[in-house]
Coordinates of C-alpha atoms in Angstrom, one line a residue:
X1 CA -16.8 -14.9 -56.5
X2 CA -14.3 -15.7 -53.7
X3 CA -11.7 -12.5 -54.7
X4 CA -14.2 -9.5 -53.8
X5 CA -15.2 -11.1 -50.9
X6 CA -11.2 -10.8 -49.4
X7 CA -11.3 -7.0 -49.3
X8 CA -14.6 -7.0 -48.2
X9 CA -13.3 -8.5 -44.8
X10 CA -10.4 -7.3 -44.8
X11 CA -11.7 -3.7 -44.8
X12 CA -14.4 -4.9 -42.2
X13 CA -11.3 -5.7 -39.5
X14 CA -9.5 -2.9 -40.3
X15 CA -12.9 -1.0 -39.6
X16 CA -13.0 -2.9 -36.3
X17 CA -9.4 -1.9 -35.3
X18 CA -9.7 1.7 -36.2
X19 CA -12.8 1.4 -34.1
X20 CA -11.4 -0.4 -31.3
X21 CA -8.1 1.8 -31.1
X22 CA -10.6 4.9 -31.1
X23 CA -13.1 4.2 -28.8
X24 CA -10.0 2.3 -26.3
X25 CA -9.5 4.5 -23.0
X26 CA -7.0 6.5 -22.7
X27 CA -4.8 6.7 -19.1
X28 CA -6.5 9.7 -18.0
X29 CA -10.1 8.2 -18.9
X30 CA -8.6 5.0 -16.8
X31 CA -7.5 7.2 -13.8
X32 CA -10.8 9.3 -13.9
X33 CA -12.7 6.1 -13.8
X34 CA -10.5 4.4 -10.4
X35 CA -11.2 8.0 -9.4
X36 CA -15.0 7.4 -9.5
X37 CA -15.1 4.0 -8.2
X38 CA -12.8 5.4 -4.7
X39 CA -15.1 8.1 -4.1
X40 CA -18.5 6.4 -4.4
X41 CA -17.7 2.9 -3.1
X42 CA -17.9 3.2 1.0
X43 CA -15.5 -0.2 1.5
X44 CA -13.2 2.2 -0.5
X45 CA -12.5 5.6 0.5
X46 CA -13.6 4.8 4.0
X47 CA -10.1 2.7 4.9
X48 CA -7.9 5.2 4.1
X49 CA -10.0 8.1 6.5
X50 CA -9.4 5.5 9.8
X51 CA -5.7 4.8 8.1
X52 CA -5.2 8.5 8.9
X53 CA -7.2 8.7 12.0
X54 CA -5.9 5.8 13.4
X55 CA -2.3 6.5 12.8
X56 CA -2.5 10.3 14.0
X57 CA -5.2 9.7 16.6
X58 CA -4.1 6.8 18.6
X59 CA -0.3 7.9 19.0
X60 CA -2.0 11.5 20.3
X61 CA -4.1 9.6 22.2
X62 CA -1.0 7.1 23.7
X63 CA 0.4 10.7 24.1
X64 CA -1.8 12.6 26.4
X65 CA -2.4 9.5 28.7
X66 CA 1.2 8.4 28.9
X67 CA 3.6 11.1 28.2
X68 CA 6.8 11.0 29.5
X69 CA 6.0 8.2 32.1
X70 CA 6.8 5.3 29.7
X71 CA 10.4 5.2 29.2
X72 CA 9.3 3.2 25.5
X73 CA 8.0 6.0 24.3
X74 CA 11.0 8.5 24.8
X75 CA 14.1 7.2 24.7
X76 CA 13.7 6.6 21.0
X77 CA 10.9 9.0 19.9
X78 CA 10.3 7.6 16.2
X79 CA 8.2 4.8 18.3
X80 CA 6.3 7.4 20.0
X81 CA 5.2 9.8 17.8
X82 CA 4.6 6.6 15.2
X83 CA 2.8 4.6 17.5
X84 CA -0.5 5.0 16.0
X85 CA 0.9 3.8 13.2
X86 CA 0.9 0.1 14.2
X87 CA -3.2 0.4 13.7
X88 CA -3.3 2.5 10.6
X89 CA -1.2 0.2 8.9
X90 CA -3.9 -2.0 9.2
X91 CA -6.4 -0.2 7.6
X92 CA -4.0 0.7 4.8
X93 CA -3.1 -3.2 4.0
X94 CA -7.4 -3.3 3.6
X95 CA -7.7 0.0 1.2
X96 CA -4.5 -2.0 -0.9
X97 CA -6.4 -5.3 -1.1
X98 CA -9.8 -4.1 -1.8
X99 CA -8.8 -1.6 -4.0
X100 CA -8.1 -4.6 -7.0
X101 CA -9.1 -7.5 -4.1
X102 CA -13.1 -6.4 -4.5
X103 CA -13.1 -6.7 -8.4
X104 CA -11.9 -10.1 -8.0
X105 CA -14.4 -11.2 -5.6
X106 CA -17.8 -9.6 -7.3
X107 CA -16.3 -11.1 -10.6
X108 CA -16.2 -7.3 -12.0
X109 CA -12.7 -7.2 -13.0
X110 CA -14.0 -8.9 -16.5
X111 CA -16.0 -5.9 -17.1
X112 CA -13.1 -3.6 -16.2
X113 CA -11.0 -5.5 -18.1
X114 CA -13.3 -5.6 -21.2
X115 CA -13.6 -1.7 -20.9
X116 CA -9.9 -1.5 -20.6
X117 CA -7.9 -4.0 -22.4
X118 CA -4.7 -3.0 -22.1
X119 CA -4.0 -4.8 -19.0
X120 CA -1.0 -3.4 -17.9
X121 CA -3.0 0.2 -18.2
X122 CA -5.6 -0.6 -15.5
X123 CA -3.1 -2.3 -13.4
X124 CA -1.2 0.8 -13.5
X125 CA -3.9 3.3 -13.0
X126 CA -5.3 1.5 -9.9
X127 CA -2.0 1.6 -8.3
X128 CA -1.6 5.1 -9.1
X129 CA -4.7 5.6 -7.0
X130 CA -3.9 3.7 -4.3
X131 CA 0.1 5.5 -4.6
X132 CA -1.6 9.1 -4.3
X133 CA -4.6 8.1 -1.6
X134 CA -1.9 6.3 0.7
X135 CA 0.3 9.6 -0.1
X136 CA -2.0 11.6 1.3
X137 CA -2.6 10.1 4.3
X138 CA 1.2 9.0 5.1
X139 CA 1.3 12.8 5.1
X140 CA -1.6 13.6 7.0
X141 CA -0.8 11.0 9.6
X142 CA 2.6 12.2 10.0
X143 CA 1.2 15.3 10.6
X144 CA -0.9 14.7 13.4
X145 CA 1.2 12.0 14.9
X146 CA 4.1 14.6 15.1
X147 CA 2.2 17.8 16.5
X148 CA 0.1 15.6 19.0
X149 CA 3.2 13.9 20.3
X150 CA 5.2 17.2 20.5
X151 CA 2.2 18.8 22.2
X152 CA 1.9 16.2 25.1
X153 CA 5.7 14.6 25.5
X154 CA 8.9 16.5 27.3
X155 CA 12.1 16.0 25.8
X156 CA 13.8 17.1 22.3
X157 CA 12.2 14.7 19.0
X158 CA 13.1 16.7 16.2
X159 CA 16.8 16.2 16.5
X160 CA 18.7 15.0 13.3
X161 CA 16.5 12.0 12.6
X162 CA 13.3 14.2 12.2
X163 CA 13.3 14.5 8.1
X164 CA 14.1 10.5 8.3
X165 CA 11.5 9.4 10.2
X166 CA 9.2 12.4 9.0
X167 CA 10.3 11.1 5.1
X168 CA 9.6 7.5 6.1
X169 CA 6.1 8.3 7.7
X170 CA 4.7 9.4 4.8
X171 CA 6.5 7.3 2.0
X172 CA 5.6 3.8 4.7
X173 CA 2.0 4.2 3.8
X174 CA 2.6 4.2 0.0
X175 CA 5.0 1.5 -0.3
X176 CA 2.7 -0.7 1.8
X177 CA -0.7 0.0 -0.2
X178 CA 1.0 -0.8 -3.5
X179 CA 2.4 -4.1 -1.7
X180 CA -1.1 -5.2 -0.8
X181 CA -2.5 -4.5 -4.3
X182 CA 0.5 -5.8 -6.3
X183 CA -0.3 -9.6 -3.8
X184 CA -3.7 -9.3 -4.4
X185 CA -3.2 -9.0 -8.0
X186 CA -0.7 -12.0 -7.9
X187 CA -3.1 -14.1 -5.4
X188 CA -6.5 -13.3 -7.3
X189 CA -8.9 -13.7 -4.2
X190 CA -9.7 -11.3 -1.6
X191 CA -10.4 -13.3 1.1
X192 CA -7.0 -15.2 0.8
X193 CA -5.2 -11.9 0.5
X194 CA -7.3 -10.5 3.2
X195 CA -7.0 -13.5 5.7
X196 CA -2.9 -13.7 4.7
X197 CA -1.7 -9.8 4.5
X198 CA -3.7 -8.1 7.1
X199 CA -2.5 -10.7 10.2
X200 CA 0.7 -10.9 8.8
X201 CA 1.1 -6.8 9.1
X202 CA -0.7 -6.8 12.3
X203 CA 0.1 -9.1 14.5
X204 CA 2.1 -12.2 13.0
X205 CA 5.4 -10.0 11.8
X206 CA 5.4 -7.6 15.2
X207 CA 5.4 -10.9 17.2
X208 CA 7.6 -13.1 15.5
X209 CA 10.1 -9.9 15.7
X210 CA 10.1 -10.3 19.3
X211 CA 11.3 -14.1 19.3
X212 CA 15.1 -14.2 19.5
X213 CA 16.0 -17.0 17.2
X214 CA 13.4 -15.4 14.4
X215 CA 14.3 -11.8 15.1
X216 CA 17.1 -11.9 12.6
X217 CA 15.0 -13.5 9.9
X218 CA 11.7 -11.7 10.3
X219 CA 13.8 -8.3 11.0
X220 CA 13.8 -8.5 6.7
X221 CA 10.0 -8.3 6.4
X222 CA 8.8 -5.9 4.6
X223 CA 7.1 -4.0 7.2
X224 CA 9.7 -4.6 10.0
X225 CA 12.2 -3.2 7.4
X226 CA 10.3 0.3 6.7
X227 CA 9.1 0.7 9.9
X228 CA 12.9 0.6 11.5
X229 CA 13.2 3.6 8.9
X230 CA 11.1 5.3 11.7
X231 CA 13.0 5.0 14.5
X232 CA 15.2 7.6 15.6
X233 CA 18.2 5.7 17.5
X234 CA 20.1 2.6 16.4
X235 CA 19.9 -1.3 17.2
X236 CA 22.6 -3.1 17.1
X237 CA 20.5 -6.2 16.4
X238 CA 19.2 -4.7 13.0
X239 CA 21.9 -5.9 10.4
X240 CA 21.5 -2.5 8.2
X241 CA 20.8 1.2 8.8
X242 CA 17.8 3.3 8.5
X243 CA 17.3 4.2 4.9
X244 CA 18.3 0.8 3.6
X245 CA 15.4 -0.7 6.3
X246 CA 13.7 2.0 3.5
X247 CA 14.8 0.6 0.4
X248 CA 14.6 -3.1 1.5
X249 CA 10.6 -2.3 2.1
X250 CA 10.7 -0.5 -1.5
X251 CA 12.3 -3.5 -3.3
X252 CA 10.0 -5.6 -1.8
X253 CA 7.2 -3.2 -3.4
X254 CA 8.5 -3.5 -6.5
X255 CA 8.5 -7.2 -6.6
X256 CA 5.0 -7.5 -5.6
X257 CA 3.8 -5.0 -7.9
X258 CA 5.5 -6.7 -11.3
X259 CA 4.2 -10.1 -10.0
X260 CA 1.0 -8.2 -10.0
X261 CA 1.5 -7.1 -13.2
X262 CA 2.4 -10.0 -14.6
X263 CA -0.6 -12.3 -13.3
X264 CA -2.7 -9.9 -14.5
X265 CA -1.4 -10.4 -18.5
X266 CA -1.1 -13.7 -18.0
X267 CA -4.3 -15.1 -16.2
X268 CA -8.2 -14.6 -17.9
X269 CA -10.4 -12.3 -16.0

């Protein structure tokens, strides 16, 4: 009795597995579906529109009503022209939390992961999103932050350090969105990553860069790093050069985003 029941089963989870490896998303289905869920959830697509607006329309702004009066703003253009930055930035380190930060919270990443098991391929395709949004509006940003402070400040900005700081504009956006998710992933709750990333960008890190005996410390923050990549001239207080303030952001990136990766295979939904 017991031997035909053996194949029976067996052929009924090799059915199952067939099924399952037919019916299981591919990357592109994964992508479209982050695709969807950016352009109809407001909380969503609406961060990375003030990102951009901010970051090109408050440096303008600074711009017109300043212009060459404030010495800060000219002797090393990249802080200038990426003035408006300081706020966007803000609004980016949101769109990077709430991007996987918002699943966690409603309790919907157990449906996203049952509709995508393979972990690692959701991970992925939500920081592909975020990657190619923040792209967009690094270069869009840029952009405007560059022709509104050409169009209201004297003086030469687009000496030799123009493709750097143009380069770093639109790469500082990316690297910090992926960041943001890749914490998120590894802290699992939004508002923890919310009420730890978004001070920490915006005010925390600029002020403890300002104290003396923390400067040299702080000055290896991710964000202090890639946003000395901006600057046009030198300090001799900075213990590397401009690029590297660049790749120091970008490893930090990395390591963020395989914790991410990593507490997301390990930990249930």
């Amino acid at each position: 009795m017991s031997a035909p029941i053996v194949p029976a089963v067996t052929a009924t989870t090799t059915g199952r597995s067939v099924l399952g490896a037919a019916t299981a998303p591919g990357l592109l289905d994964v992508l479209r579906a982050e695709r969807i869920k950016l352009t109809t959830l407001r909380s969503l697509w609406i961060t990375p529109v003030l990102a951009a607006l901010f970051t090109a329309g408050v440096g303008t702004a600074v711009a017109a009503a300043v212009g060459g009066a404030d010495a800060s703003l000219t002797d090393d253009p990249g802080v200038g022209i990426h003035y408006g930055l300081n706020f966007g930035q803000a609004a980016l380190a949101c769109f990077g939390i709430l991007l996987l930060g918002q699943e966690f919270n409603t309790r919907m990443i157990g449906i996203s992961l049952a509709a995508v098991p393979r972990r690692g391929r959701l991970y992925g395709a939500k920081l592909a999103v975020g990657a190619l949004v923040a792209l967009v509006v690094g270069a869009v940003g840029t952009a405007g932050s560059f022709a509104g402070y050409a169009a209201f400040t004297p003086g030469a900005w687009d000496g030799p350090a123009f493709v750097r700081s143009a380069t770093a504009g639109v790469l500082y956006p990316v690297l910090l969105t992926v960041l943001c998710l890749g914490l998120t992933a590894v802290m699992r709750n939004l508002t923890a990553a919310m009420g730890l990333l978004v001070p920490t960008v915006f005010l925390l890190s600029p002020l403890l860069s300002a104290v003396p005996g923390v400067r040299h410390v702080v000055q290896f923050l991710p964000d202090r790093a890639g946003q000395y990549a901006l600057r046009y001239a030198d300090d001799p207080a900075v213990g590397y050069g401009h690029w590297t303030g660049l790749l120091i952001m970008a490893l930090w990136t990395a390591a963020a985003a395989c914790g991410g990766l990593r507490s997301i295979r390990r930990h249930a939904a």
